[in-house]
Amino acid sequence: MADMEEKVKIAEQASVSSGDLRKDWVDHSEKERARVLRKMDWHLLPFISLLYLLSFLDRSNVGNARIAGMLEDAGLTGLRYNVIAAVFFIPYALAEVPSNICLKLVRPSRWIPSIMVAWGIVMTLMCLCNTYEDLIIARVFLGLTESGLFPGITFYLSLWYRRRDVARRIAIFFSAATIAGAFGGLLAYGIERMEGIGGLHGWQWIFCLEGIVTVLIALLSFFYMHDYPETAGFLTEAERQVVITMLQEDQQGQAKHYNFKFVLQALTDYKTYVQVGIYVGLLVPIYAVALFTPTIVHALGYSAANAQLLTIPPFVAGCIATIAIGVYSDKLNSRGPFVIVGCLVSLVGYIILYVQNKAGVSYFGAILAAVGVYPTVAVVLAWVGSATGGDVNKGVTLALVIGIGNLGGVASSFIYLKPPRFYVGHGTCMGCLGLAIVLSAVAMWDYNRLNKQKIGLCEREGIDESRAHEFSEMGNESPLFRYTL
């Protein structure tokens, strides 16, 4: 508490009256704000959801290729498939923070389409891979080139929407991952029947055709993607002012420019690493669902073709739940409770998978596992964004959480080894969900404690929104900043 008061005094001493860059806020009706938000949704969300659908499809289609004959044709004995699945996540994790910094320094409409073209080319060329070594190299480059999209789009949305509005938008965007899981199974079911055409196996055609689609959409996105509200051509001047006003009110004078000290704020904040722990706890079961659902269903006794089709219902159910939970999380302006409840539902699913050996009951457990855990990711990312102040701090924190969290994909790649019951895999997912539940409860308690301290400080010192400019570079340490629980 004393440390916070000392930072406030320093900020007050550094502030001068001419430095108040705060514009007069215009009082717009809620009806007008809702209309503008809907217009933004229609122009932004469908397209970025499509981009993420392609991203998730390209990273997880190796699971479909596995049961389409890749194991035998490429000689993937022992743990070789697991290594191929895992190596993607190492460059993917390491490149996310630099990528979000580049997104801030370069226009989103140039950076995001560029990395899409790069990973689309890598994905397409994976059709030429027919050995273990080829697939390792391709997956490393796929992870490197794909790394910027998910944290980049999450950061991008935070530059357009208020903290209270962003969870449902991230949910819609992230629901593309669940659609990708369902769509991937359906596509694989059809594409693997191209076996032998052009001298390629059916699983190689999965990589080729999905990669070509990514490249084509990436080229289109150069012309379609918008940068920021201030420059959006689809908004009228009056609508643009509505958005700018909402963002100004929400940001409370937080810094928007780049300075390396904002990077350090994100890297040295202990709250960042609490959220990293929550996200790791979610990502292990998330990637287990994405990478191994076809294998799990196949191990329950279904044929390879039917296993491809039976992966669809868990992902469809997860998609519906993701959007519904995102909407209610924003409506109640609450994050932690939704994460905890979602983890509990998924935990029940994994318990069923662990203790049951009947195919029908176990399949129901797989559906519960997906329905519970998928919605939590969107809520957590909205929570992370609402717990940081300033554009650069927010961008780095999101990238750090997503980057380290995605290392959970490495763990996911090595836990489903012994069919048909997969005790180690299901047990590991249960432990990770328990970790996310505990850390979410800790974060809620800590944020509530900090909010009370800040409210007390503002009351004692007479600090209100008119002095927001004095604390613009303090990030979430600002006495005016409030954490969402």
mmCIF file of N, CA and C in Angstrom, residues 174-186 289 293 308-324 363 366-368 370-372 374-375:
data_model
loop_
_atom_site.group_PDB
_atom_site.id
_atom_site.type_symbol
_atom_site.label_atom_id
_atom_site.label_comp_id
_atom_site.label_asym_id
_atom_site.label_seq_id
_atom_site.Cartn_x
_atom_site.Cartn_y
_atom_site.Cartn_z
ATOM 1 N N PHE A 174 -12.947 -16.812 -30.765
ATOM 2 C CA PHE A 174 -12.354 -18.078 -30.361
ATOM 3 C C PHE A 174 -13.237 -19.265 -30.717
ATOM 4 N N SER A 175 -14.547 -19.025 -30.837
ATOM 5 C CA SER A 175 -15.434 -20.138 -31.191
ATOM 6 C C SER A 175 -15.067 -20.706 -32.553
ATOM 7 N N ALA A 176 -14.325 -19.930 -33.337
ATOM 8 C CA ALA A 176 -13.839 -20.443 -34.615
ATOM 9 C C ALA A 176 -12.959 -21.665 -34.409
ATOM 10 N N ALA A 177 -12.293 -21.748 -33.241
ATOM 11 C CA ALA A 177 -11.458 -22.919 -32.951
ATOM 12 C C ALA A 177 -12.316 -24.169 -32.828
ATOM 13 N N THR A 178 -13.481 -24.018 -32.192
ATOM 14 C CA THR A 178 -14.360 -25.182 -32.058
ATOM 15 C C THR A 178 -14.960 -25.563 -33.403
ATOM 16 N N ILE A 179 -15.278 -24.548 -34.212
ATOM 17 C CA ILE A 179 -15.784 -24.832 -35.559
ATOM 18 C C ILE A 179 -14.699 -25.526 -36.372
ATOM 19 N N ALA A 180 -13.446 -25.083 -36.182
ATOM 20 C CA ALA A 180 -12.324 -25.704 -36.895
ATOM 21 C C ALA A 180 -12.202 -27.172 -36.532
ATOM 22 N N GLY A 181 -12.413 -27.482 -35.240
ATOM 23 C CA GLY A 181 -12.349 -28.871 -34.828
ATOM 24 C C GLY A 181 -13.410 -29.717 -35.522
ATOM 25 N N ALA A 182 -14.631 -29.170 -35.595
ATOM 26 C CA ALA A 182 -15.715 -29.896 -36.266
ATOM 27 C C ALA A 182 -15.500 -29.934 -37.773
ATOM 28 N N PHE A 183 -15.145 -28.789 -38.333
ATOM 29 C CA PHE A 183 -14.955 -28.658 -39.774
ATOM 30 C C PHE A 183 -13.769 -29.501 -40.233
ATOM 31 N N GLY A 184 -12.726 -29.539 -39.364
ATOM 32 C CA GLY A 184 -11.533 -30.307 -39.706
ATOM 33 C C GLY A 184 -11.838 -31.781 -39.863
ATOM 34 N N GLY A 185 -12.671 -32.327 -38.965
ATOM 35 C CA GLY A 185 -13.053 -33.727 -39.081
ATOM 36 C C GLY A 185 -13.842 -33.996 -40.347
ATOM 37 N N LEU A 186 -14.765 -33.074 -40.674
ATOM 38 C CA LEU A 186 -15.576 -33.235 -41.877
ATOM 39 C C LEU A 186 -14.722 -33.140 -43.137
ATOM 40 N N VAL A 289 -7.924 -31.877 -26.358
ATOM 41 C CA VAL A 289 -9.164 -32.032 -27.124
ATOM 42 C C VAL A 289 -8.879 -31.879 -28.620
ATOM 43 N N THR A 293 -8.731 -35.779 -29.843
ATOM 44 C CA THR A 293 -10.118 -36.237 -29.902
ATOM 45 C C THR A 293 -10.323 -37.307 -30.978
ATOM 46 N N GLN A 308 -13.561 -39.650 -37.541
ATOM 47 C CA GLN A 308 -13.468 -38.297 -38.086
ATOM 48 C C GLN A 308 -14.803 -37.573 -37.913
ATOM 49 N N LEU A 309 -15.890 -38.252 -38.230
ATOM 50 C CA LEU A 309 -17.213 -37.632 -38.147
ATOM 51 C C LEU A 309 -17.658 -37.422 -36.706
ATOM 52 N N LEU A 310 -17.303 -38.353 -35.815
ATOM 53 C CA LEU A 310 -17.736 -38.250 -34.425
ATOM 54 C C LEU A 310 -16.957 -37.208 -33.632
ATOM 55 N N THR A 311 -15.920 -36.625 -34.235
ATOM 56 C CA THR A 311 -15.249 -35.495 -33.567
ATOM 57 C C THR A 311 -16.067 -34.219 -33.696
ATOM 58 N N ILE A 312 -17.061 -34.210 -34.562
ATOM 59 C CA ILE A 312 -17.808 -32.974 -34.834
ATOM 60 C C ILE A 312 -18.687 -32.545 -33.658
ATOM 61 N N PRO A 313 -19.531 -33.415 -33.079
ATOM 62 C CA PRO A 313 -20.426 -32.966 -31.999
ATOM 63 C C PRO A 313 -19.735 -32.321 -30.801
ATOM 64 N N PRO A 314 -18.607 -32.841 -30.268
ATOM 65 C CA PRO A 314 -17.965 -32.150 -29.136
ATOM 66 C C PRO A 314 -17.575 -30.714 -29.461
ATOM 67 N N PHE A 315 -17.079 -30.502 -30.682
ATOM 68 C CA PHE A 315 -16.657 -29.151 -31.051
ATOM 69 C C PHE A 315 -17.841 -28.223 -31.296
ATOM 70 N N VAL A 316 -18.911 -28.740 -31.868
ATOM 71 C CA VAL A 316 -20.114 -27.914 -32.071
ATOM 72 C C VAL A 316 -20.682 -27.488 -30.727
ATOM 73 N N ALA A 317 -20.773 -28.435 -29.792
ATOM 74 C CA ALA A 317 -21.269 -28.110 -28.452
ATOM 75 C C ALA A 317 -20.367 -27.086 -27.771
ATOM 76 N N GLY A 318 -19.044 -27.246 -27.947
ATOM 77 C CA GLY A 318 -18.100 -26.284 -27.381
ATOM 78 C C GLY A 318 -18.270 -24.898 -27.976
ATOM 79 N N CYS A 319 -18.564 -24.820 -29.262
ATOM 80 C CA CYS A 319 -18.776 -23.533 -29.941
ATOM 81 C C CYS A 319 -19.978 -22.803 -29.360
ATOM 82 N N ILE A 320 -21.090 -23.515 -29.214
ATOM 83 C CA ILE A 320 -22.307 -22.899 -28.670
ATOM 84 C C ILE A 320 -22.064 -22.404 -27.247
ATOM 85 N N ALA A 321 -21.408 -23.233 -26.439
ATOM 86 C CA ALA A 321 -21.139 -22.848 -25.053
ATOM 87 C C ALA A 321 -20.197 -21.651 -24.977
ATOM 88 N N THR A 322 -19.213 -21.596 -25.864
ATOM 89 C CA THR A 322 -18.242 -20.492 -25.857
ATOM 90 C C THR A 322 -18.934 -19.153 -26.070
ATOM 91 N N ILE A 323 -19.800 -19.085 -27.064
ATOM 92 C CA ILE A 323 -20.491 -17.823 -27.355
ATOM 93 C C ILE A 323 -21.448 -17.460 -26.225
ATOM 94 N N ALA A 324 -22.202 -18.442 -25.727
ATOM 95 C CA ALA A 324 -23.183 -18.164 -24.660
ATOM 96 C C ALA A 324 -22.488 -17.659 -23.400
ATOM 97 N N TYR A 363 -17.894 -41.215 -24.657
ATOM 98 C CA TYR A 363 -18.088 -40.187 -25.685
ATOM 99 C C TYR A 363 -18.818 -38.978 -25.101
ATOM 100 N N ALA A 366 -16.353 -36.935 -23.323
ATOM 101 C CA ALA A 366 -15.554 -36.111 -24.241
ATOM 102 C C ALA A 366 -16.291 -34.827 -24.603
ATOM 103 N N ILE A 367 -17.602 -34.930 -24.788
ATOM 104 C CA ILE A 367 -18.407 -33.749 -25.102
ATOM 105 C C ILE A 367 -18.394 -32.779 -23.911
ATOM 106 N N LEU A 368 -18.587 -33.297 -22.698
ATOM 107 C CA LEU A 368 -18.550 -32.447 -21.501
ATOM 108 C C LEU A 368 -17.196 -31.768 -21.341
ATOM 109 N N ALA A 370 -15.107 -30.829 -23.639
ATOM 110 C CA ALA A 370 -15.006 -29.723 -24.585
ATOM 111 C C ALA A 370 -15.934 -28.574 -24.220
ATOM 112 N N VAL A 371 -17.180 -28.895 -23.844
ATOM 113 C CA VAL A 371 -18.169 -27.866 -23.500
ATOM 114 C C VAL A 371 -17.703 -27.025 -22.317
ATOM 115 N N GLY A 372 -17.041 -27.647 -21.348
ATOM 116 C CA GLY A 372 -16.604 -26.908 -20.172
ATOM 117 C C GLY A 372 -15.383 -26.048 -20.402
ATOM 118 N N TYR A 374 -13.667 -25.076 -23.378
ATOM 119 C CA TYR A 374 -13.546 -24.125 -24.486
ATOM 120 C C TYR A 374 -14.002 -22.703 -24.121
ATOM 121 N N PRO A 375 -15.142 -22.524 -23.438
ATOM 122 C CA PRO A 375 -15.571 -21.148 -23.121
ATOM 123 C C PRO A 375 -14.621 -20.407 -22.191
#
